[in-house]
mmCIF file of C-alpha atoms in Angstrom:
data_model
loop_
_atom_site.group_PDB
_atom_site.id
_atom_site.type_symbol
_atom_site.label_atom_id
_atom_site.label_comp_id
_atom_site.label_asym_id
_atom_site.label_seq_id
_atom_site.Cartn_x
_atom_site.Cartn_y
_atom_site.Cartn_z
ATOM 1 C CA MET A 1355 -23.919 -3.679 50.376
ATOM 2 C CA THR A 1356 -26.467 -1.052 51.343
ATOM 3 C CA THR A 1357 -28.011 1.394 48.890
ATOM 4 C CA THR A 1358 -28.884 4.994 49.635
ATOM 5 C CA THR A 1359 -30.707 7.392 47.355
ATOM 6 C CA LEU A 1360 -29.160 10.777 47.954
ATOM 7 C CA GLU A 1361 -31.594 13.706 48.016
ATOM 8 C CA ALA A 1362 -29.174 16.062 49.800
ATOM 9 C CA PRO A 1363 -25.400 16.174 50.165
ATOM 10 C CA ILE A 1364 -23.869 13.817 52.711
ATOM 11 C CA GLN A 1365 -23.465 15.570 56.038
ATOM 12 C CA THR A 1366 -20.530 14.948 58.331
ATOM 13 C CA GLY A 1367 -20.419 15.564 62.043
ATOM 14 C CA ASP A 1368 -17.700 15.827 64.640
ATOM 15 C CA THR A 1369 -18.113 12.267 65.841
ATOM 16 C CA ALA A 1370 -15.287 10.041 64.703
ATOM 17 C CA LYS A 1371 -16.308 7.258 62.353
ATOM 18 C CA SER A 1372 -16.236 3.859 63.999
ATOM 19 C CA THR A 1373 -15.652 1.916 60.764
ATOM 20 C CA LYS A 1374 -14.023 2.537 57.454
ATOM 21 C CA ARG A 1375 -16.606 3.199 54.755
ATOM 22 C CA LEU A 1376 -16.619 2.918 51.000
ATOM 23 C CA LEU A 1377 -19.129 5.145 49.207
ATOM 24 C CA LEU A 1378 -19.857 3.631 45.802
ATOM 25 C CA LEU A 1379 -21.252 6.394 43.648
ATOM 26 C CA LYS A 1380 -24.153 5.900 41.283
ATOM 27 C CA PRO A 1381 -24.405 6.672 38.413
ATOM 28 C CA ARG A 1382 -20.893 5.664 37.438
ATOM 29 C CA GLY A 1383 -19.106 3.926 34.597
ATOM 30 C CA PHE A 1384 -20.434 3.236 31.114
ATOM 31 C CA CYS A 1385 -22.732 5.827 29.576
ATOM 32 C CA ALA A 1386 -25.221 5.024 26.813
ATOM 33 C CA GLY A 1387 -22.821 6.177 24.089
ATOM 34 C CA VAL A 1388 -20.057 3.890 25.342
ATOM 35 C CA VAL A 1389 -22.409 0.906 25.732
ATOM 36 C CA ARG A 1390 -23.549 1.479 22.154
ATOM 37 C CA ALA A 1391 -20.022 1.821 20.757
ATOM 38 C CA VAL A 1392 -18.689 -1.288 22.501
ATOM 39 C CA ASP A 1393 -21.761 -3.286 21.470
ATOM 40 C CA ILE A 1394 -21.255 -2.182 17.862
ATOM 41 C CA VAL A 1395 -17.720 -3.607 17.796
ATOM 42 C CA LYS A 1396 -18.785 -6.852 19.478
ATOM 43 C CA ILE A 1397 -21.762 -7.341 17.163
ATOM 44 C CA ALA A 1398 -19.641 -6.545 14.110
ATOM 45 C CA LEU A 1399 -17.089 -9.170 15.139
ATOM 46 C CA GLU A 1400 -19.813 -11.738 15.763
ATOM 47 C CA THR A 1401 -21.665 -10.947 12.532
ATOM 48 C CA PHE A 1402 -18.883 -10.311 10.033
ATOM 49 C CA GLY A 1403 -15.991 -12.066 11.738
ATOM 50 C CA ALA A 1404 -12.490 -10.810 12.441
ATOM 51 C CA PRO A 1405 -10.713 -8.699 11.591
ATOM 52 C CA ILE A 1406 -12.760 -5.555 12.134
ATOM 53 C CA TYR A 1407 -10.800 -2.316 11.942
ATOM 54 C CA VAL A 1408 -11.521 0.535 14.354
ATOM 55 C CA ARG A 1409 -10.288 4.071 13.776
ATOM 56 C CA LYS A 1410 -8.710 5.298 17.026
ATOM 57 C CA GLU A 1411 -9.744 3.809 20.387
ATOM 58 C CA ILE A 1412 -13.441 2.978 20.257
ATOM 59 C CA VAL A 1413 -13.662 4.572 23.728
ATOM 60 C CA HIS A 1414 -10.872 5.936 25.896
ATOM 61 C CA ASN A 1415 -10.277 2.958 28.157
ATOM 62 C CA SER A 1416 -7.300 0.616 27.888
ATOM 63 C CA HIS A 1417 -9.139 -2.381 29.393
ATOM 64 C CA VAL A 1418 -11.986 -2.111 26.873
ATOM 65 C CA VAL A 1419 -9.624 -1.636 23.932
ATOM 66 C CA ASN A 1420 -7.418 -4.577 24.929
ATOM 67 C CA ASP A 1421 -10.448 -6.825 25.415
ATOM 68 C CA LEU A 1422 -11.826 -6.004 21.968
ATOM 69 C CA ALA A 1423 -8.390 -6.418 20.404
ATOM 70 C CA GLN A 1424 -8.220 -9.939 21.806
ATOM 71 C CA LYS A 1425 -11.569 -10.627 20.142
ATOM 72 C CA GLY A 1426 -10.265 -9.564 16.740
ATOM 73 C CA ALA A 1427 -10.628 -5.790 16.545
ATOM 74 C CA ILE A 1428 -7.659 -3.983 14.999
ATOM 75 C CA PHE A 1429 -7.224 -0.407 16.172
ATOM 76 C CA VAL A 1430 -5.585 2.060 13.791
ATOM 77 C CA ASN A 1431 -4.760 5.748 14.019
ATOM 78 C CA ASP A 1432 -5.387 6.556 10.381
ATOM 79 C CA ILE A 1433 -7.807 5.398 7.695
ATOM 80 C CA ASP A 1434 -4.844 4.681 5.401
ATOM 81 C CA GLU A 1435 -3.905 1.805 7.724
ATOM 82 C CA VAL A 1436 -7.136 -0.012 6.821
ATOM 83 C CA PRO A 1437 -6.791 -2.251 3.744
ATOM 84 C CA ALA A 1438 -8.897 -1.029 0.821
ATOM 85 C CA GLY A 1439 -12.415 -2.425 0.786
ATOM 86 C CA MET A 1440 -12.342 -3.612 4.401
ATOM 87 C CA ARG A 1441 -14.814 -2.789 7.147
ATOM 88 C CA VAL A 1442 -13.973 0.043 9.571
ATOM 89 C CA ILE A 1443 -15.748 1.403 12.646
ATOM 90 C CA TYR A 1444 -15.553 5.059 13.621
ATOM 91 C CA SER A 1445 -15.025 5.575 17.357
ATOM 92 C CA ALA A 1446 -17.587 7.084 19.729
ATOM 93 C CA HIS A 1447 -15.736 10.416 19.539
ATOM 94 C CA GLY A 1448 -16.696 11.015 15.909
ATOM 95 C CA VAL A 1449 -14.686 11.922 12.822
ATOM 96 C CA SER A 1450 -14.355 14.887 10.484
ATOM 97 C CA PRO A 1451 -15.989 15.064 7.041
ATOM 98 C CA ALA A 1452 -12.498 14.666 5.553
ATOM 99 C CA VAL A 1453 -12.163 11.236 7.186
ATOM 100 C CA ARG A 1454 -15.583 10.205 5.898
ATOM 101 C CA GLU A 1455 -14.704 11.270 2.379
ATOM 102 C CA HIS A 1456 -11.356 9.476 2.472
ATOM 103 C CA SER A 1457 -13.114 6.292 3.588
ATOM 104 C CA LYS A 1458 -15.387 6.519 0.534
ATOM 105 C CA VAL A 1459 -12.444 7.040 -1.804
ATOM 106 C CA ARG A 1460 -10.768 3.907 -0.415
ATOM 107 C CA GLY A 1461 -13.960 1.857 -0.688
ATOM 108 C CA LEU A 1462 -14.186 1.100 3.012
ATOM 109 C CA LYS A 1463 -17.321 -0.395 4.518
ATOM 110 C CA VAL A 1464 -18.102 2.053 7.320
ATOM 111 C CA ILE A 1465 -19.945 1.438 10.568
ATOM 112 C CA ASP A 1466 -20.424 4.662 12.493
ATOM 113 C CA ALA A 1467 -20.236 4.325 16.281
ATOM 114 C CA THR A 1468 -20.189 8.090 16.895
ATOM 115 C CA CYS A 1469 -22.105 8.907 20.079
ATOM 116 C CA PRO A 1470 -25.426 10.571 19.148
ATOM 117 C CA LEU A 1471 -24.617 13.404 21.553
ATOM 118 C CA VAL A 1472 -21.382 14.077 19.681
ATOM 119 C CA THR A 1473 -23.291 13.976 16.395
ATOM 120 C CA LYS A 1474 -25.574 16.658 17.861
ATOM 121 C CA VAL A 1475 -22.560 18.967 18.276
ATOM 122 C CA HIS A 1476 -21.439 18.276 14.694
ATOM 123 C CA VAL A 1477 -24.883 19.198 13.395
ATOM 124 C CA GLU A 1478 -24.834 22.415 15.418
ATOM 125 C CA ALA A 1479 -21.399 23.329 14.027
ATOM 126 C CA VAL A 1480 -22.625 22.946 10.452
ATOM 127 C CA LYS A 1481 -25.765 24.968 11.205
ATOM 128 C CA PHE A 1482 -23.913 27.900 12.762
ATOM 129 C CA ALA A 1483 -21.341 27.943 9.957
ATOM 130 C CA LYS A 1484 -24.048 28.035 7.290
ATOM 131 C CA GLN A 1485 -25.704 30.927 9.123
ATOM 132 C CA GLY A 1486 -22.506 32.951 8.865
ATOM 133 C CA TYR A 1487 -21.292 32.725 12.465
ATOM 134 C CA SER A 1488 -17.724 32.585 13.653
ATOM 135 C CA LEU A 1489 -17.598 29.497 15.815
ATOM 136 C CA VAL A 1490 -15.800 29.087 19.140
ATOM 137 C CA LEU A 1491 -15.338 25.451 20.137
ATOM 138 C CA ILE A 1492 -14.659 25.000 23.846
ATOM 139 C CA GLY A 1493 -12.557 21.945 24.567
ATOM 140 C CA HIS A 1494 -9.159 20.264 24.566
ATOM 141 C CA ARG A 1495 -7.325 20.601 21.239
ATOM 142 C CA ASP A 1496 -5.715 17.168 21.351
ATOM 143 C CA HIS A 1497 -8.961 15.285 22.024
ATOM 144 C CA ASP A 1498 -10.387 13.081 19.277
ATOM 145 C CA GLU A 1499 -13.835 14.631 19.680
ATOM 146 C CA ILE A 1500 -12.531 18.158 19.106
ATOM 147 C CA GLU A 1501 -10.634 16.990 16.021
ATOM 148 C CA GLY A 1502 -13.845 15.664 14.484
ATOM 149 C CA THR A 1503 -16.046 18.642 15.352
ATOM 150 C CA LEU A 1504 -13.428 21.145 14.214
ATOM 151 C CA GLY A 1505 -13.407 19.419 10.838
ATOM 152 C CA GLU A 1506 -17.042 20.340 10.200
ATOM 153 C CA ALA A 1507 -16.236 24.036 9.727
ATOM 154 C CA PRO A 1508 -12.468 24.530 10.055
ATOM 155 C CA ASP A 1509 -12.363 27.879 8.262
ATOM 156 C CA VAL A 1510 -14.637 29.620 10.777
ATOM 157 C CA THR A 1511 -13.848 27.682 13.973
ATOM 158 C CA GLN A 1512 -11.397 28.496 16.764
ATOM 159 C CA VAL A 1513 -10.739 26.237 19.760
ATOM 160 C CA VAL A 1514 -10.361 27.650 23.271
ATOM 161 C CA SER A 1515 -9.390 25.642 26.335
ATOM 162 C CA SER A 1516 -9.344 28.289 29.056
ATOM 163 C CA VAL A 1517 -10.690 31.655 30.127
ATOM 164 C CA ALA A 1518 -7.292 33.178 29.375
ATOM 165 C CA GLU A 1519 -7.508 32.123 25.732
ATOM 166 C CA VAL A 1520 -10.827 33.922 25.285
ATOM 167 C CA ALA A 1521 -9.125 37.314 25.579
ATOM 168 C CA ALA A 1522 -6.975 36.582 22.519
ATOM 169 C CA LEU A 1523 -9.901 35.717 20.231
ATOM 170 C CA VAL A 1524 -10.297 37.815 17.100
ATOM 171 C CA VAL A 1525 -13.344 37.349 14.830
ATOM 172 C CA PRO A 1526 -14.556 39.133 11.670
ATOM 173 C CA ASP A 1527 -17.836 40.238 13.260
ATOM 174 C CA PRO A 1528 -18.149 40.287 17.074
ATOM 175 C CA ASN A 1529 -21.931 40.305 16.681
ATOM 176 C CA ARG A 1530 -21.977 37.010 14.750
ATOM 177 C CA VAL A 1531 -20.307 34.573 17.118
ATOM 178 C CA ALA A 1532 -21.542 31.178 18.346
ATOM 179 C CA TYR A 1533 -20.059 28.667 20.774
ATOM 180 C CA LEU A 1534 -20.187 24.900 21.215
ATOM 181 C CA THR A 1535 -18.505 22.639 23.757
ATOM 182 C CA GLN A 1536 -16.839 19.274 23.932
ATOM 183 C CA THR A 1537 -19.262 16.809 25.531
ATOM 184 C CA THR A 1538 -16.880 15.682 28.298
ATOM 185 C CA LEU A 1539 -15.830 18.978 29.883
ATOM 186 C CA SER A 1540 -15.998 20.006 33.506
ATOM 187 C CA LEU A 1541 -19.277 21.816 34.092
ATOM 188 C CA ASP A 1542 -17.519 24.489 36.145
ATOM 189 C CA GLU A 1543 -14.748 24.925 33.585
ATOM 190 C CA ALA A 1544 -17.217 25.259 30.714
ATOM 191 C CA ARG A 1545 -19.368 27.702 32.700
ATOM 192 C CA ASP A 1546 -16.438 30.022 33.334
ATOM 193 C CA ILE A 1547 -15.308 29.968 29.698
ATOM 194 C CA ILE A 1548 -18.848 30.564 28.429
ATOM 195 C CA GLN A 1549 -19.205 33.517 30.794
ATOM 196 C CA ALA A 1550 -15.922 34.959 29.530
ATOM 197 C CA LEU A 1551 -17.197 34.599 25.958
ATOM 198 C CA LYS A 1552 -20.440 36.362 26.858
ATOM 199 C CA ASP A 1553 -18.489 39.186 28.455
ATOM 200 C CA LYS A 1554 -16.339 39.572 25.316
ATOM 201 C CA PHE A 1555 -19.140 38.992 22.796
ATOM 202 C CA PRO A 1556 -22.460 40.130 24.368
ATOM 203 C CA ASN A 1557 -24.460 38.884 21.368
ATOM 204 C CA ILE A 1558 -22.904 35.416 21.275
ATOM 205 C CA VAL A 1559 -25.289 32.497 20.776
ATOM 206 C CA GLY A 1560 -25.016 28.874 21.807
ATOM 207 C CA PRO A 1561 -26.791 25.541 21.413
ATOM 208 C CA HIS A 1562 -30.446 25.223 22.423
ATOM 209 C CA SER A 1563 -29.395 22.704 25.070
ATOM 210 C CA GLN A 1564 -25.947 22.267 26.590
ATOM 211 C CA ASP A 1565 -23.460 20.103 24.728
ATOM 212 C CA ILE A 1566 -21.904 18.560 27.853
ATOM 213 C CA CYS A 1567 -23.476 15.127 27.939
ATOM 214 C CA TYR A 1568 -25.861 13.911 30.609
ATOM 215 C CA ALA A 1569 -23.435 11.239 31.839
ATOM 216 C CA THR A 1570 -20.551 13.666 32.241
ATOM 217 C CA GLU A 1571 -22.803 15.997 34.209
ATOM 218 C CA ASN A 1572 -24.336 13.258 36.367
ATOM 219 C CA ARG A 1573 -20.979 11.812 37.389
ATOM 220 C CA GLN A 1574 -19.630 15.241 38.267
ATOM 221 C CA VAL A 1575 -22.727 16.076 40.305
ATOM 222 C CA ALA A 1576 -22.363 12.786 42.172
ATOM 223 C CA VAL A 1577 -18.755 13.590 43.076
ATOM 224 C CA LYS A 1578 -19.750 17.079 44.224
ATOM 225 C CA ASN A 1579 -22.398 15.616 46.495
ATOM 226 C CA VAL A 1580 -20.090 13.210 48.314
ATOM 227 C CA ALA A 1581 -16.584 14.680 48.062
ATOM 228 C CA HIS A 1582 -16.886 16.849 51.168
ATOM 229 C CA GLY A 1583 -17.922 13.793 53.187
ATOM 230 C CA ALA A 1584 -15.005 11.670 52.011
ATOM 231 C CA ASP A 1585 -11.329 11.652 52.867
ATOM 232 C CA LEU A 1586 -10.372 10.324 49.438
ATOM 233 C CA VAL A 1587 -12.002 9.978 46.022
ATOM 234 C CA LEU A 1588 -10.855 7.298 43.590
ATOM 235 C CA VAL A 1589 -11.872 7.546 39.936
ATOM 236 C CA VAL A 1590 -11.584 4.478 37.729
ATOM 237 C CA GLY A 1591 -10.597 5.526 34.220
ATOM 238 C CA SER A 1592 -7.713 5.699 31.776
ATOM 239 C CA ASP A 1593 -5.296 8.620 31.515
ATOM 240 C CA ASN A 1594 -6.659 9.709 28.120
ATOM 241 C CA SER A 1595 -10.278 9.737 29.277
ATOM 242 C CA SER A 1596 -11.350 13.380 29.408
ATOM 243 C CA ASN A 1597 -14.476 12.846 31.509
ATOM 244 C CA SER A 1598 -12.549 10.682 34.008
ATOM 245 C CA ASN A 1599 -9.910 13.364 34.460
ATOM 246 C CA ARG A 1600 -12.627 15.948 35.006
ATOM 247 C CA LEU A 1601 -14.005 13.888 37.923
ATOM 248 C CA VAL A 1602 -10.613 14.053 39.623
ATOM 249 C CA GLU A 1603 -10.514 17.819 39.059
ATOM 250 C CA VAL A 1604 -14.014 18.275 40.495
ATOM 251 C CA SER A 1605 -12.995 16.545 43.716
ATOM 252 C CA ARG A 1606 -9.699 18.385 44.051
ATOM 253 C CA ASN A 1607 -11.449 21.707 43.456
ATOM 254 C CA LEU A 1608 -13.505 20.862 46.541
ATOM 255 C CA ASN A 1609 -10.262 20.220 48.486
ATOM 256 C CA THR A 1610 -10.767 16.468 48.651
ATOM 257 C CA ARG A 1611 -7.848 14.261 47.634
ATOM 258 C CA ALA A 1612 -8.560 12.394 44.408
ATOM 259 C CA TYR A 1613 -6.668 10.057 42.094
ATOM 260 C CA LEU A 1614 -7.299 8.549 38.675
ATOM 261 C CA ILE A 1615 -6.638 4.813 38.499
ATOM 262 C CA ASP A 1616 -6.816 2.459 35.539
ATOM 263 C CA ASN A 1617 -7.142 -0.535 37.876
ATOM 264 C CA THR A 1618 -6.111 -1.743 41.329
ATOM 265 C CA ASP A 1619 -2.449 -1.850 40.304
ATOM 266 C CA ASP A 1620 -2.443 1.960 40.309
ATOM 267 C CA ILE A 1621 -3.563 2.283 43.925
ATOM 268 C CA ASP A 1622 -0.873 3.496 46.310
ATOM 269 C CA THR A 1623 -1.617 2.081 49.761
ATOM 270 C CA THR A 1624 -0.267 5.258 51.366
ATOM 271 C CA TRP A 1625 -3.328 7.064 49.948
ATOM 272 C CA LEU A 1626 -5.477 5.007 52.321
ATOM 273 C CA GLU A 1627 -3.546 5.943 55.445
ATOM 274 C CA GLY A 1628 -5.717 8.044 57.727
ATOM 275 C CA ALA A 1629 -8.717 7.719 55.418
ATOM 276 C CA ASN A 1630 -11.935 6.578 57.052
ATOM 277 C CA THR A 1631 -14.250 7.233 54.127
ATOM 278 C CA VAL A 1632 -13.360 6.617 50.493
ATOM 279 C CA ALA A 1633 -15.668 7.532 47.609
ATOM 280 C CA LEU A 1634 -15.365 5.466 44.443
ATOM 281 C CA THR A 1635 -16.657 6.342 40.991
ATOM 282 C CA ALA A 1636 -15.776 5.616 37.370
ATOM 283 C CA GLY A 1637 -15.578 7.609 34.177
ATOM 284 C CA ALA A 1638 -18.108 7.027 31.417
ATOM 285 C CA SER A 1639 -15.769 4.706 29.506
ATOM 286 C CA ALA A 1640 -14.682 2.521 32.451
ATOM 287 C CA PRO A 1641 -16.294 -0.939 32.768
ATOM 288 C CA GLU A 1642 -17.996 -2.073 35.958
ATOM 289 C CA VAL A 1643 -15.692 -5.093 36.297
ATOM 290 C CA LEU A 1644 -12.817 -2.731 37.131
ATOM 291 C CA VAL A 1645 -14.947 -0.930 39.704
ATOM 292 C CA GLN A 1646 -15.774 -4.209 41.431
ATOM 293 C CA ASP A 1647 -12.089 -5.136 41.473
ATOM 294 C CA VAL A 1648 -11.410 -1.893 43.360
ATOM 295 C CA VAL A 1649 -14.295 -2.587 45.745
ATOM 296 C CA GLN A 1650 -12.770 -5.968 46.585
ATOM 297 C CA TYR A 1651 -9.308 -4.407 46.966
ATOM 298 C CA LEU A 1652 -10.614 -1.788 49.402
ATOM 299 C CA ARG A 1653 -12.534 -4.400 51.382
ATOM 300 C CA GLU A 1654 -9.301 -6.313 51.806
ATOM 301 C CA HIS A 1655 -7.730 -3.093 53.105
ATOM 302 C CA GLY A 1656 -10.304 -2.513 55.821
ATOM 303 C CA PHE A 1657 -13.147 -0.738 54.004
ATOM 304 C CA GLU A 1658 -15.706 -3.405 54.777
ATOM 305 C CA THR A 1659 -18.760 -1.146 54.956
ATOM 306 C CA VAL A 1660 -19.833 -0.522 51.362
ATOM 307 C CA GLU A 1661 -22.661 1.895 50.719
ATOM 308 C CA GLU A 1662 -23.935 2.555 47.194
ATOM 309 C CA VAL A 1663 -24.987 6.198 47.013
ATOM 310 C CA GLU A 1664 -27.388 6.965 44.166
ATOM 311 C CA VAL A 1665 -27.424 10.685 43.414
ATOM 312 C CA MET A 1666 -29.859 10.471 40.505
ATOM 313 C CA PRO A 1667 -31.329 7.731 38.287
ATOM 314 C CA GLU A 1668 -29.877 7.236 34.823
ATOM 315 C CA ASN A 1669 -31.786 5.234 32.218
ATOM 316 C CA VAL A 1670 -30.628 6.575 28.842
ATOM 317 C CA ARG A 1671 -30.313 4.140 25.911
ATOM 318 C CA PHE A 1672 -29.243 4.726 22.322
ATOM 319 C CA GLY A 1673 -30.214 2.630 19.308
ATOM 320 C CA LEU A 1674 -27.709 0.867 17.075
ATOM 321 C CA PRO A 1675 -26.692 2.344 13.693
ATOM 322 C CA PRO A 1676 -28.519 1.071 10.576
ATOM 323 C CA GLU A 1677 -25.440 -0.811 9.321
ATOM 324 C CA ILE A 1678 -25.550 -3.027 12.408
ATOM 325 C CA VAL A 1679 -29.349 -3.360 12.512
ATOM 326 C CA GLN A 1680 -29.398 -4.481 8.872
ATOM 327 C CA ALA A 1681 -26.570 -6.939 9.451
ATOM 328 C CA ILE A 1682 -28.371 -8.491 12.411
ATOM 329 C CA ALA A 1683 -31.560 -8.823 10.366
ATOM 330 C CA ALA A 1684 -29.705 -10.421 7.480
ATOM 331 C CA ALA A 1685 -27.771 -12.916 9.617
ATOM 332 C CA PRO A 1686 -30.625 -15.470 10.080
ATOM 333 C CA LYS A 1687 -31.342 -15.416 6.325
ATOM 334 C CA ALA A 1688 -27.692 -16.089 5.529
ATOM 335 C CA ALA A 1689 -27.663 -18.972 7.999
ATOM 336 C CA GLU A 1690 -30.783 -20.488 6.427
ATOM 337 C CA ALA A 1691 -29.261 -20.207 2.952
ATOM 338 C CA ASN A 1692 -26.318 -22.233 4.091
#
C-alpha cells in the first residue's frame, strides 16, 4: 500500500486508467469521542465485571455494539430498564438533565461517556437560555444527540432540520435569538441553514467556535477532495450513523455515486462494474477492522492498487471520565487487599 499526503484535490486526465485503484481516505473511522466511549465500556467491564448497562447504543455502529454486548454490556433504551442501584453508562451522544435526575432517583452508579464536544454544545445551550435567548437547534429531531441537547432548555428551544423550516420559526423577540448545531451535520447543510437564520434574524448569535466536530468536518473534506477523481465512493458505517450518512450525501452532491455499507455483505458487485477508481472511507463510529475487510474484498475484485490518501493529520485525544480514572487507580489496591 502506498501513502500520499494530499495538498490539493486529485486531478484526473483524459488518459484511461491502466489499473483499478482503491483510494483509502485518511482520516477515517473512529474519532476521539468514539475511542473514548468504547474504551470506557471496555474498562468498566474489565474493572467492575459484567453486567454493565449502557443507555442507548454507546456509538451508532452495529458491529461495535454487538462486540460489547458479547463482552457483557447490556444496552437499554430507557433508564427504567436498569435495575436499581446498578451501574449505567451514558452513550457518547449525551443525555438530557431529566435522564440524569432520574438516574439519581433510582440510585444508579453513572459513568458518563458523553463526547466532550457534545458536552460543549450542552453548556452553550444552558448559557444562551440563561441569557434570555430563544434557541434554534439545527439537527435531526430523531437523533439521540438532539434529544439530549434539547433537554437542556426545552422551553426556549426549537429544532430545525432544513432551510424550509427556518421560514416557519416564530420567537418572542427576533433580536434575542441564538443557534447551535448537532455535531455530526453536513457542513454544507449547516451552512445553508445558518445563512437562512441570519437572513431571518439579522442579530442572531452562535457559538464562539462551530459545533460540528473536527472529525465530521475532516471526513467530509476528505471525501470532497477525492470524490471527483473516483467513480464510486463507499462509506463504512451503520444506517443510524448521522456522520456516515452525511459522507454519502457529500459525495452524491458532487455527482459521484456513493453507498453506505455496514460491512462487505452490503456491497452489490454491480456497483463495481465500470468503476476504475473506488474511494473508501468510514464514519466516525466505524471500526478499522471493517474497513480492512472491505479493502480485502475490493482487492479480490480487481482493485489491487491501494493508495492511502491523507488529506490532513488528525491527532485528537480525549481523557477518560473521573469515574473510570478513579476505578483504575483503585483496582491495584483492591487486588493487594485480596
